Short mmCIF file of C-alpha atoms in Angstrom, two decimals:
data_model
loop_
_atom_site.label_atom_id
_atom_site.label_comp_id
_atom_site.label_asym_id
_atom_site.label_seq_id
_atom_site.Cartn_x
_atom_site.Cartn_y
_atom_site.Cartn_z
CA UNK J 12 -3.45 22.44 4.65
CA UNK J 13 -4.53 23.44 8.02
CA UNK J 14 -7.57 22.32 10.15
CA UNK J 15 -8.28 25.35 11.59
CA UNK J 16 -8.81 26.78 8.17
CA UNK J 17 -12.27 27.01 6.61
CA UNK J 18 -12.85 24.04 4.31
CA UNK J 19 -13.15 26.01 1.00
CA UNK J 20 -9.55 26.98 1.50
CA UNK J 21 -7.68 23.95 2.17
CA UNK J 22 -9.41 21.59 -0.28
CA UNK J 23 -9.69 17.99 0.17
CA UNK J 24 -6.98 15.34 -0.21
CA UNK J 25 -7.26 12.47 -2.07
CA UNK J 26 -5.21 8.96 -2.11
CA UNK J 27 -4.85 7.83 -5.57
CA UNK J 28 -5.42 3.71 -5.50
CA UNK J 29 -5.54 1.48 -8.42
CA UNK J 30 -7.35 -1.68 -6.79
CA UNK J 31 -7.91 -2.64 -3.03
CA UNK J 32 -6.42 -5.98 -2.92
CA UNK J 33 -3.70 -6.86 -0.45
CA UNK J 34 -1.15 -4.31 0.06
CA UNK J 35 0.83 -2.46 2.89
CA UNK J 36 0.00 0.97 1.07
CA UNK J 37 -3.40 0.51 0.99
CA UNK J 38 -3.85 -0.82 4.76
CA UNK J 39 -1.71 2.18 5.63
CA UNK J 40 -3.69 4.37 3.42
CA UNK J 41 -7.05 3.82 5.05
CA UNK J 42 -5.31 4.44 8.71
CA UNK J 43 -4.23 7.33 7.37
CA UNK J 44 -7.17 8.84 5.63
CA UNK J 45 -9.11 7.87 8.71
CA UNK J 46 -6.86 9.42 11.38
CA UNK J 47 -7.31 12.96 9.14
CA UNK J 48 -10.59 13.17 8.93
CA UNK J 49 -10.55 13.06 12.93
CA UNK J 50 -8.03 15.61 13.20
CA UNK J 51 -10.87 17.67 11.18
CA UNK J 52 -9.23 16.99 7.55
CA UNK J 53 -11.36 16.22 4.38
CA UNK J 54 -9.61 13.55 3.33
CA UNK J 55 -10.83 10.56 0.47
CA UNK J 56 -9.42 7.07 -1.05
CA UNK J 57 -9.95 8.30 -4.69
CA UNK J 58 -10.13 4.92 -7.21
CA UNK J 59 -9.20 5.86 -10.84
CA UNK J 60 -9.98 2.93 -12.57
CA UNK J 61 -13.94 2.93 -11.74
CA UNK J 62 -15.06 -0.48 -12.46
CA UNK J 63 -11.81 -2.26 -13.75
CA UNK J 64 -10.93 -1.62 -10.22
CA UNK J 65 -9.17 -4.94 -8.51
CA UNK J 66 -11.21 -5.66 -5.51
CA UNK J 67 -10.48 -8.58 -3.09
CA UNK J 68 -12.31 -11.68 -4.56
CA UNK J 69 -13.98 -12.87 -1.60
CA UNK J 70 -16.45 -10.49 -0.35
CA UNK J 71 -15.34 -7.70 -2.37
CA UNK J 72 -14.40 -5.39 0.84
CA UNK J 73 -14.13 -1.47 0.51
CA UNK J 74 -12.59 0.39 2.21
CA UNK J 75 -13.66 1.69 5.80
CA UNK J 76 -13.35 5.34 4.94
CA UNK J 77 -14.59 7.82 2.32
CA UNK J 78 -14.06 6.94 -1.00
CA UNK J 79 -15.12 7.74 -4.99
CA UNK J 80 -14.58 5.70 -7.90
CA UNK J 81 -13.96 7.90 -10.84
CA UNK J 82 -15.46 5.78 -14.30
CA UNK J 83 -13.37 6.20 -17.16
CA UNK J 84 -14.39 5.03 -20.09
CA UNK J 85 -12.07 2.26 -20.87
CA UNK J 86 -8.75 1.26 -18.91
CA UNK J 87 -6.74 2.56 -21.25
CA UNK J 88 -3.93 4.64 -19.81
CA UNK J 89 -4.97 7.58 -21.51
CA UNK J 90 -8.53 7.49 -21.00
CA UNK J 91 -7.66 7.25 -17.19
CA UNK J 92 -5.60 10.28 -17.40
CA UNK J 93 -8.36 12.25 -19.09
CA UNK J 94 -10.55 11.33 -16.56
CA UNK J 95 -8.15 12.25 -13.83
CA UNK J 96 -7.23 15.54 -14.82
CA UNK J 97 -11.14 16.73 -15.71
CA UNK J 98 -11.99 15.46 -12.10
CA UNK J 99 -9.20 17.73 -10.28
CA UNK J 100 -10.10 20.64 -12.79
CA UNK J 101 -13.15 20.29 -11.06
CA UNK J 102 -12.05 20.03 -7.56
CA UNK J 103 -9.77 22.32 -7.41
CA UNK J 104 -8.19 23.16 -4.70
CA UNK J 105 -7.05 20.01 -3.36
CA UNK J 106 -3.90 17.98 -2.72
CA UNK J 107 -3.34 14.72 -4.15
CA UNK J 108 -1.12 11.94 -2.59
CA UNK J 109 -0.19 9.18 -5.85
CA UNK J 110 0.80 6.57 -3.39
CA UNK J 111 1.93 3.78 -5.90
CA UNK J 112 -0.63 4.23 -8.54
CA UNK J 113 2.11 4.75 -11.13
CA UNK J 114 -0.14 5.27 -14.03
CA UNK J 115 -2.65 7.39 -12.81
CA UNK J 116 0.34 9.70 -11.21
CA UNK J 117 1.57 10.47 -14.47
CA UNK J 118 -0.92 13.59 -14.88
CA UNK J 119 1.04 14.82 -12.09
CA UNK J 120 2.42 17.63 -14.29
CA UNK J 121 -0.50 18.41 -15.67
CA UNK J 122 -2.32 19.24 -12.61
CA UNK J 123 -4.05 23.03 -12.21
CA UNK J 124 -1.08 25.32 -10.05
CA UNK J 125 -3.98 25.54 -6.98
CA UNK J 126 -3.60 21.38 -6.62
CA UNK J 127 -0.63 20.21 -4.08
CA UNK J 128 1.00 17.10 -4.12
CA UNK J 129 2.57 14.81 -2.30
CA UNK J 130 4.50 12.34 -2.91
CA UNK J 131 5.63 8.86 -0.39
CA UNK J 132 8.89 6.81 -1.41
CA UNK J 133 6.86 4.01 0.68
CA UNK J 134 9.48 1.07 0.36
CA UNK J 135 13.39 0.81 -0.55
CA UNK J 136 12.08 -0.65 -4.04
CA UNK J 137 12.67 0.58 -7.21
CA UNK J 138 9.71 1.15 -8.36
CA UNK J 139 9.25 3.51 -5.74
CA UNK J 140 11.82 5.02 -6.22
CA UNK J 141 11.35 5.46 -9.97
CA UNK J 142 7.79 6.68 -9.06
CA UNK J 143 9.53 9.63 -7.18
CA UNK J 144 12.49 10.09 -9.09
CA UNK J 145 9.69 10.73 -12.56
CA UNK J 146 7.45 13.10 -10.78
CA UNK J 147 9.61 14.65 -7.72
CA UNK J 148 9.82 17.93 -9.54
CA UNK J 149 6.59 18.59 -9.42
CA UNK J 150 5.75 17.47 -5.93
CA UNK J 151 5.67 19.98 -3.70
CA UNK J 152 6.90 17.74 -0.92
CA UNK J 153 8.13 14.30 -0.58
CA UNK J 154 7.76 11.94 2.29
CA UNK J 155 10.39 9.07 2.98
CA UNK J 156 8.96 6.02 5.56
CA UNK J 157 12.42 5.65 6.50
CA UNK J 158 15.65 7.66 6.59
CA UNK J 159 17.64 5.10 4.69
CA UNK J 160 15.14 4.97 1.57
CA UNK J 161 15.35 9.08 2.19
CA UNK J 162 18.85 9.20 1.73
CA UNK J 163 19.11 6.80 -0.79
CA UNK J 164 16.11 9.21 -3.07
CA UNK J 165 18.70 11.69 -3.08
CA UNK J 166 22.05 9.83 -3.72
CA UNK J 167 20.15 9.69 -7.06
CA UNK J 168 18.51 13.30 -7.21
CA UNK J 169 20.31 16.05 -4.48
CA UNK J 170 18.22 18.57 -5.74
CA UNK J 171 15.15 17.09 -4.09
CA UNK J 172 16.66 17.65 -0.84
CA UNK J 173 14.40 20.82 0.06
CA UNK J 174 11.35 19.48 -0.08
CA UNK J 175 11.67 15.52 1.00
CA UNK J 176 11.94 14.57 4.72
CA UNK J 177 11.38 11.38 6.47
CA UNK J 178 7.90 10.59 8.47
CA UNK J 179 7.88 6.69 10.09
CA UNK J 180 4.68 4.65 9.34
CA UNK J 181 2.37 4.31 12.56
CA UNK J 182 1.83 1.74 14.36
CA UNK J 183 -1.19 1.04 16.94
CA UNK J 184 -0.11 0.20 20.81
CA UNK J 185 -2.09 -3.31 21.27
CA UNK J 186 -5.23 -2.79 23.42
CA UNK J 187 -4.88 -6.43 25.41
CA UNK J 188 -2.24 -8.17 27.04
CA UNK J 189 -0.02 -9.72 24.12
CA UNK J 190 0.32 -13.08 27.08
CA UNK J 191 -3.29 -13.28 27.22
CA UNK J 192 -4.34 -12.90 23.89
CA UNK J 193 -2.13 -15.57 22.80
CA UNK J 194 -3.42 -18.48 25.25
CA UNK J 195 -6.70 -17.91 24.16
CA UNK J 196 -5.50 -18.10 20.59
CA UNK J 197 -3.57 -21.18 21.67
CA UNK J 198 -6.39 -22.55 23.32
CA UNK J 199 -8.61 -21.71 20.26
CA UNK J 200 -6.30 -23.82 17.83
CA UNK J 201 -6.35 -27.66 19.46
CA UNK J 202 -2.77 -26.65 20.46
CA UNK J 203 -1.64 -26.33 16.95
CA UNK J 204 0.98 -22.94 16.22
CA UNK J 205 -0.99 -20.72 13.86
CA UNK J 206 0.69 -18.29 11.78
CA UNK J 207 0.04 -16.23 9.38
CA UNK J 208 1.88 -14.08 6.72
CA UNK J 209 0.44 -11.19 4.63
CA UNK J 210 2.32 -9.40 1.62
CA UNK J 211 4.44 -9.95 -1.24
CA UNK J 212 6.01 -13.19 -2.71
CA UNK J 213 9.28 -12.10 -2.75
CA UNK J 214 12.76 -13.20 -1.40
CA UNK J 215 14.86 -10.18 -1.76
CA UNK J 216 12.53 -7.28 0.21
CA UNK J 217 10.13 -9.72 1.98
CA UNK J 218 12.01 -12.34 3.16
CA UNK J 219 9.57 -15.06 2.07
CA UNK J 220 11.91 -17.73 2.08
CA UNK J 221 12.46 -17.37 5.69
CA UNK J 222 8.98 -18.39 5.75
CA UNK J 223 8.82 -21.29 3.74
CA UNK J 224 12.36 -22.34 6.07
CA UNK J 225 9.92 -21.48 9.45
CA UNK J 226 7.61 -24.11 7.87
CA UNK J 227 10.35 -26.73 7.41
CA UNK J 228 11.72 -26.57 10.10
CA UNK J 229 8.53 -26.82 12.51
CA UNK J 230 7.83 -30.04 9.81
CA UNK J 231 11.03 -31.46 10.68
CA UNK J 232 10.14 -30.81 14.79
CA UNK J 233 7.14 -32.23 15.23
CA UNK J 234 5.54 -29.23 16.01
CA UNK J 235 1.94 -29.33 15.02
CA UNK J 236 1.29 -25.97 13.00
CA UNK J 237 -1.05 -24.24 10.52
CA UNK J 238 0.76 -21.33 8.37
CA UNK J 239 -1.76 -19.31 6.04
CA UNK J 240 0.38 -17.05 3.22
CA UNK J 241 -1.45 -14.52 1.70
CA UNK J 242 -0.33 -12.71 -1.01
CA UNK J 243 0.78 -12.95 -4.67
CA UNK J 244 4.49 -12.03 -5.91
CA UNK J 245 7.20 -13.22 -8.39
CA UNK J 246 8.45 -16.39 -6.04
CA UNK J 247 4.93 -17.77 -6.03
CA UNK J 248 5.91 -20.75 -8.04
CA UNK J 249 9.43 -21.25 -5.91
CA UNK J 250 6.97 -21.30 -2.69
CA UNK J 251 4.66 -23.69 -3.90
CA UNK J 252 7.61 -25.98 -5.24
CA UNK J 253 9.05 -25.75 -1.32
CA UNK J 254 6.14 -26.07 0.20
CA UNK J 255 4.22 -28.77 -1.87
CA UNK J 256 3.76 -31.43 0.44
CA UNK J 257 2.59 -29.22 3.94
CA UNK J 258 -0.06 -27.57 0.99
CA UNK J 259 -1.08 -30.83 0.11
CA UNK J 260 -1.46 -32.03 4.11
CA UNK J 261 -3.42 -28.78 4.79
CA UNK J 262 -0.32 -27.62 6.82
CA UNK J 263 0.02 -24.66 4.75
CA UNK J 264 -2.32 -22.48 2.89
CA UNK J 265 -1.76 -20.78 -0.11
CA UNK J 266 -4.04 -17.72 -0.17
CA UNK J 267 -3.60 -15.31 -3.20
CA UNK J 268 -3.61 -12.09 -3.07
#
């Protein structure tokens, strides 16, 4: 799709999302749709789920970009995938980016030939992997966050080769002196260390028993702290064992996702 183009020719793109709770995908989903639409793109967070969407439970906070909730009728899997596929009948053309909503990408072959789509491996996980692996024939490109979890894509499938290549997440250059913005942080806190931890529960990708050892070991110090984890994630339960005691003395906070 090209800018320059008239609209009517390059379509819109839409970001396939199953909830908007916590997630690296989703905060890098709403940079992303935001930075197109300023480089003159038509570009949309599409929910499929309508109102069994998963919204954050505080506050309920949307997303700071353009957006649609498409309202199946149930949240059946196949209801959602009727739903899907009469919505890009009807909005064709267009090119669709999954992102991890691994049910809804399943009407990937299904699509009409004048909808593109592509697909991101986000994360050296499986299930991204499997996500790729399932549909990659029918992307018409593939985008790898790093060159490793590129490689690794087509150790399993070679044949993908053409049409993946690797494109870093973004990052934003701070806007203040990192010094400065920590003493008044410091300042802010009555001298305690605050930290704080957002993402998945999960030793083997997210390190989050480095965390719970951080926590420990400042205990252990004497170093007066406050650590908020937010997120939800298989080694919930082995946290909260670890950390029972600094949740009980307010040291730590247990969030949820």
């Amino acid at each position: 799709a090209d800018p320059r183009a008239p609209a009517s020719q390059r379509g819109r793109i839409y970001f396939l999302s199953p909830d908007w709770i916590i997630s690296g995908v989703n905060t890098f989903t709403e940079s992303l749709v935001a930075e197109l639409n300023s480089l003159g793109f038509d570009a949309r967070i599409l929910f499929t789920r309508g109102r069994f969407t998963k919204l954050p439970a505080v506050g309920g906070v949307l997303p700071n970009t353009p957006a649609l909730f498409l309202q199946p009728e149930t949240n059946h899997h196949q209801t959602v995938w009727e739903r899907i596929l009469k919505f890009f009948r009807d909005h064709e053309p267009c090119i669709v980016v999954p992102n991890y909503d691994f049910n809804a990408g399943a009407v990937v072959p299904a699509l009409p030939s004048h909808i593109g789509v592509v697909g991101i491996a986000h994360s050296d996980d499986g299930d991204h992997y499997e996500h790729s692996l399932r549909l990659g024939l029918w992307y018409n490109r593939i985008v790898a966050v790093a060159e490793h979890v590129r490689r690794r894509l087509l150790e399993f499938n070679g044949s993908l080769a053409a049409k993946t290549s690797t494109i870093h997440y973004g990052v934003s250059e701070a806007k203040a002196n990192a010094n400065a913005l920590w003493e008044k942080k410091f300042s802010q806190t009555d001298g305690h260390l605050e930290l704080v931890y957002a993402g998945r529960f999960v030793r083997t990708q997210k390190r989050i028993d480095r965390y719970v050892e951080l926590a420990r070991n400042l205990k252990e110090a004497g170093v007066p702290f406050r650590m908020t984890l937010i997120g939800d994630g298989v080694d919930m339960a082995w946290v909260q064992q670890r950390l029972g005691s600094l949740i009980v003395s307010g040291e730590v906070e247990l969030t949820g996702r």
